[in-house]
PDB file of C-alpha atoms in Angstrom:
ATOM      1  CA  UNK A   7     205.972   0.553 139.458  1.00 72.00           C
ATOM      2  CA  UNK A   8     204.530   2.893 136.834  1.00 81.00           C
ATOM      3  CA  UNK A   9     201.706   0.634 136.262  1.00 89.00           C
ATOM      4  CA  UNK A  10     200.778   0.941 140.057  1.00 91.00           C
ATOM      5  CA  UNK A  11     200.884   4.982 139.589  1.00 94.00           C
ATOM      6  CA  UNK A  12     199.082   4.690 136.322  1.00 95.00           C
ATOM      7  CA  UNK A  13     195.652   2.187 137.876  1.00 95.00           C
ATOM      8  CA  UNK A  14     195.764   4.852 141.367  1.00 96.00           C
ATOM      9  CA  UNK A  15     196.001   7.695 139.014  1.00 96.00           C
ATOM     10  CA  UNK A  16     193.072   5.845 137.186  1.00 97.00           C
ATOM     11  CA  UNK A  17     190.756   5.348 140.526  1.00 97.00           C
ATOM     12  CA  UNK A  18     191.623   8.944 141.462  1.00 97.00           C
ATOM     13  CA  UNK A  19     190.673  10.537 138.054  1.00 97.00           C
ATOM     14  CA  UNK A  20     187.353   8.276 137.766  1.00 97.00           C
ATOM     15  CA  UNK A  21     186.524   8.826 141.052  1.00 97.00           C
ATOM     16  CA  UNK A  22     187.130  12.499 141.598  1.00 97.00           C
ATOM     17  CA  UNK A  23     185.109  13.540 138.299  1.00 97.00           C
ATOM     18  CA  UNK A  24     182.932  11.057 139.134  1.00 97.00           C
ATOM     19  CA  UNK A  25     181.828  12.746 142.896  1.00 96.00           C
ATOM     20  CA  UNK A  26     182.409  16.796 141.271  1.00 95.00           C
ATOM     21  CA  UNK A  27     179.755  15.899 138.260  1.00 95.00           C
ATOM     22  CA  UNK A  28     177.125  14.873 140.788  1.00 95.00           C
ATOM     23  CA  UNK A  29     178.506  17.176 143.556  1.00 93.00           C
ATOM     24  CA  UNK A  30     177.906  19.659 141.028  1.00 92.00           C
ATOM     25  CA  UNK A  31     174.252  19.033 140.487  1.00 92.00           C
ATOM     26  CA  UNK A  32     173.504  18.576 143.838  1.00 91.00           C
ATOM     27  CA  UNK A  33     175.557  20.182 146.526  1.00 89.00           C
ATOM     28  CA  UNK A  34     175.326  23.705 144.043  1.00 86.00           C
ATOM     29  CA  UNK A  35     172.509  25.585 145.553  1.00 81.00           C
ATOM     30  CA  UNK A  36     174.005  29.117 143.539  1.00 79.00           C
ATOM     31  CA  UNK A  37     177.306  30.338 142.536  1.00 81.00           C
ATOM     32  CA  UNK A  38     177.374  33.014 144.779  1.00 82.00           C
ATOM     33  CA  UNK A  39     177.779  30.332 147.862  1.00 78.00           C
ATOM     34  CA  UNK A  40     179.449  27.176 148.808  1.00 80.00           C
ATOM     35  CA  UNK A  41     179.634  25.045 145.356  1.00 84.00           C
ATOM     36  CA  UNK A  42     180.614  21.137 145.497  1.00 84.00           C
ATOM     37  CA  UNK A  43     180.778  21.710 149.282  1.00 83.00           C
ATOM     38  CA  UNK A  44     177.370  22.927 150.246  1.00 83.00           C
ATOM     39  CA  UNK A  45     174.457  21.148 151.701  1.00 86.00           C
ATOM     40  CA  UNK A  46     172.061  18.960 150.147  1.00 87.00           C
ATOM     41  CA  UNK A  47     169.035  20.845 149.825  1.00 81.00           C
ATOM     42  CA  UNK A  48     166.481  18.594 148.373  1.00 85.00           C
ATOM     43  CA  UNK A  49     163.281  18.049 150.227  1.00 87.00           C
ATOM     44  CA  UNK A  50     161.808  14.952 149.006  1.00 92.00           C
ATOM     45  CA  UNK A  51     164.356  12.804 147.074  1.00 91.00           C
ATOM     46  CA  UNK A  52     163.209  10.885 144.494  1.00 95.00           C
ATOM     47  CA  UNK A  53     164.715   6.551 143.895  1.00 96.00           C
ATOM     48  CA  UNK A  54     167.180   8.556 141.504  1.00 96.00           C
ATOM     49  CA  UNK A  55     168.485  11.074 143.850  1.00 95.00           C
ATOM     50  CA  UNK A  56     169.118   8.996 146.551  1.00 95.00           C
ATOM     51  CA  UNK A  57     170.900   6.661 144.137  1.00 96.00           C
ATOM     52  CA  UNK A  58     172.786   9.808 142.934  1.00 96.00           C
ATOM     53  CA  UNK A  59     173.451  10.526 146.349  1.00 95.00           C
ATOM     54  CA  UNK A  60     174.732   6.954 147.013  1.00 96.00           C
ATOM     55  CA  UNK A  61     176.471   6.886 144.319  1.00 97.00           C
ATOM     56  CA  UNK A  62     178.721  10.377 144.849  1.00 96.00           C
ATOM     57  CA  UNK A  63     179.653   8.676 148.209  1.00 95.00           C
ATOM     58  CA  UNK A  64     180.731   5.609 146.530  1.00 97.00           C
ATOM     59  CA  UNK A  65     182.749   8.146 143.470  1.00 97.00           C
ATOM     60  CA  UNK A  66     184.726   9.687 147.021  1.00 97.00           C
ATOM     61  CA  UNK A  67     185.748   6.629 148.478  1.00 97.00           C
ATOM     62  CA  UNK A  68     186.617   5.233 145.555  1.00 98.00           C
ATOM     63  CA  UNK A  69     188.644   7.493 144.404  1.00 97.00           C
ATOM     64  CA  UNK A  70     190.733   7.531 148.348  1.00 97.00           C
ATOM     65  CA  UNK A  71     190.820   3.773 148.733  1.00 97.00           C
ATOM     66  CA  UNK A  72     191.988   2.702 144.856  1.00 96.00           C
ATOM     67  CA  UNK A  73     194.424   5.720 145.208  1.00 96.00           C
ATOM     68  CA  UNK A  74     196.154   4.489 148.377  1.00 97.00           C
ATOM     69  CA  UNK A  75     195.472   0.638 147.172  1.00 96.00           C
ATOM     70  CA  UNK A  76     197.961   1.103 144.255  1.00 96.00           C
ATOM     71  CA  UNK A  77     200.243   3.748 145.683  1.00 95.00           C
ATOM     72  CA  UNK A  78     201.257   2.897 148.959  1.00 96.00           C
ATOM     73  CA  UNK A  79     199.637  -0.590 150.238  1.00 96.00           C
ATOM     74  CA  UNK A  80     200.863  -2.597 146.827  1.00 94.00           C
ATOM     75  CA  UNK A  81     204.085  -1.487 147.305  1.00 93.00           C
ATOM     76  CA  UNK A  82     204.190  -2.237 150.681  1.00 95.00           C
ATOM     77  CA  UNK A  83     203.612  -5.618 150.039  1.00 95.00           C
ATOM     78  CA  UNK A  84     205.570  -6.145 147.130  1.00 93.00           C
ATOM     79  CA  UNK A  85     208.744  -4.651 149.298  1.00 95.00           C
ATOM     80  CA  UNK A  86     207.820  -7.200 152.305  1.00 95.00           C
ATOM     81  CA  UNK A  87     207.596  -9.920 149.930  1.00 95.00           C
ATOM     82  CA  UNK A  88     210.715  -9.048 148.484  1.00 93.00           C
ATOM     83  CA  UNK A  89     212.389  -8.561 151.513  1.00 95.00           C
ATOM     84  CA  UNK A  90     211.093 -12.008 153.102  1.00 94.00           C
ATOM     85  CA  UNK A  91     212.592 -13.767 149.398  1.00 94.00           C
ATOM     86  CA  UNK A  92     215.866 -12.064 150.666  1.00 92.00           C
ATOM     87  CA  UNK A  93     215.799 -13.155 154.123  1.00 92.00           C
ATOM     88  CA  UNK A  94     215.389 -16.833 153.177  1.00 88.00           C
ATOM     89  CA  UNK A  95     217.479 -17.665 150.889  1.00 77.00           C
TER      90      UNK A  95
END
């Protein structure tokens, strides 16, 4: 079970610094306003913004999907599995 918290804890970590560092460059307009929040204020995005920009949303949902993944679905399974061994024996 530890291992499972350890990999979601992984996703999570990689994902969430991931999505801040380029949050942080590009959703920062000034530090008197909304910061990692704010809009996206660029004009005419260059190939490596937009794959910046693709690439933050793939950091979020990475971070939300392997998080659940190995803390609640796994286990889910691995308890319905166990419980159907029971059951037939």
């Amino acid at each position: 079970m530890a291992d499972e918290f350890i990999k979601g804890f992984g996703c999570l970590m990689v994902g969430g610094l991931g999505w801040m560092t380029i949050a942080g460059w590009y959703r920062t307009p000034s530090f008197e306003g909304a910061q990692l929040t704010g809009e996206v204020t660029i004009e005419e995005p260059t190939v490596f913004d937009t794959m910046a920009l693709g690439l933050m949303e793939v950091f979020f949902w990475f971070a939300v999907i392997g998080a659940l993944t190995f803390w609640v679905i796994l286990p889910l399974i691995s308890n319905a599995r166990a419980y159907m061994h029971e059951r037939s024996a």
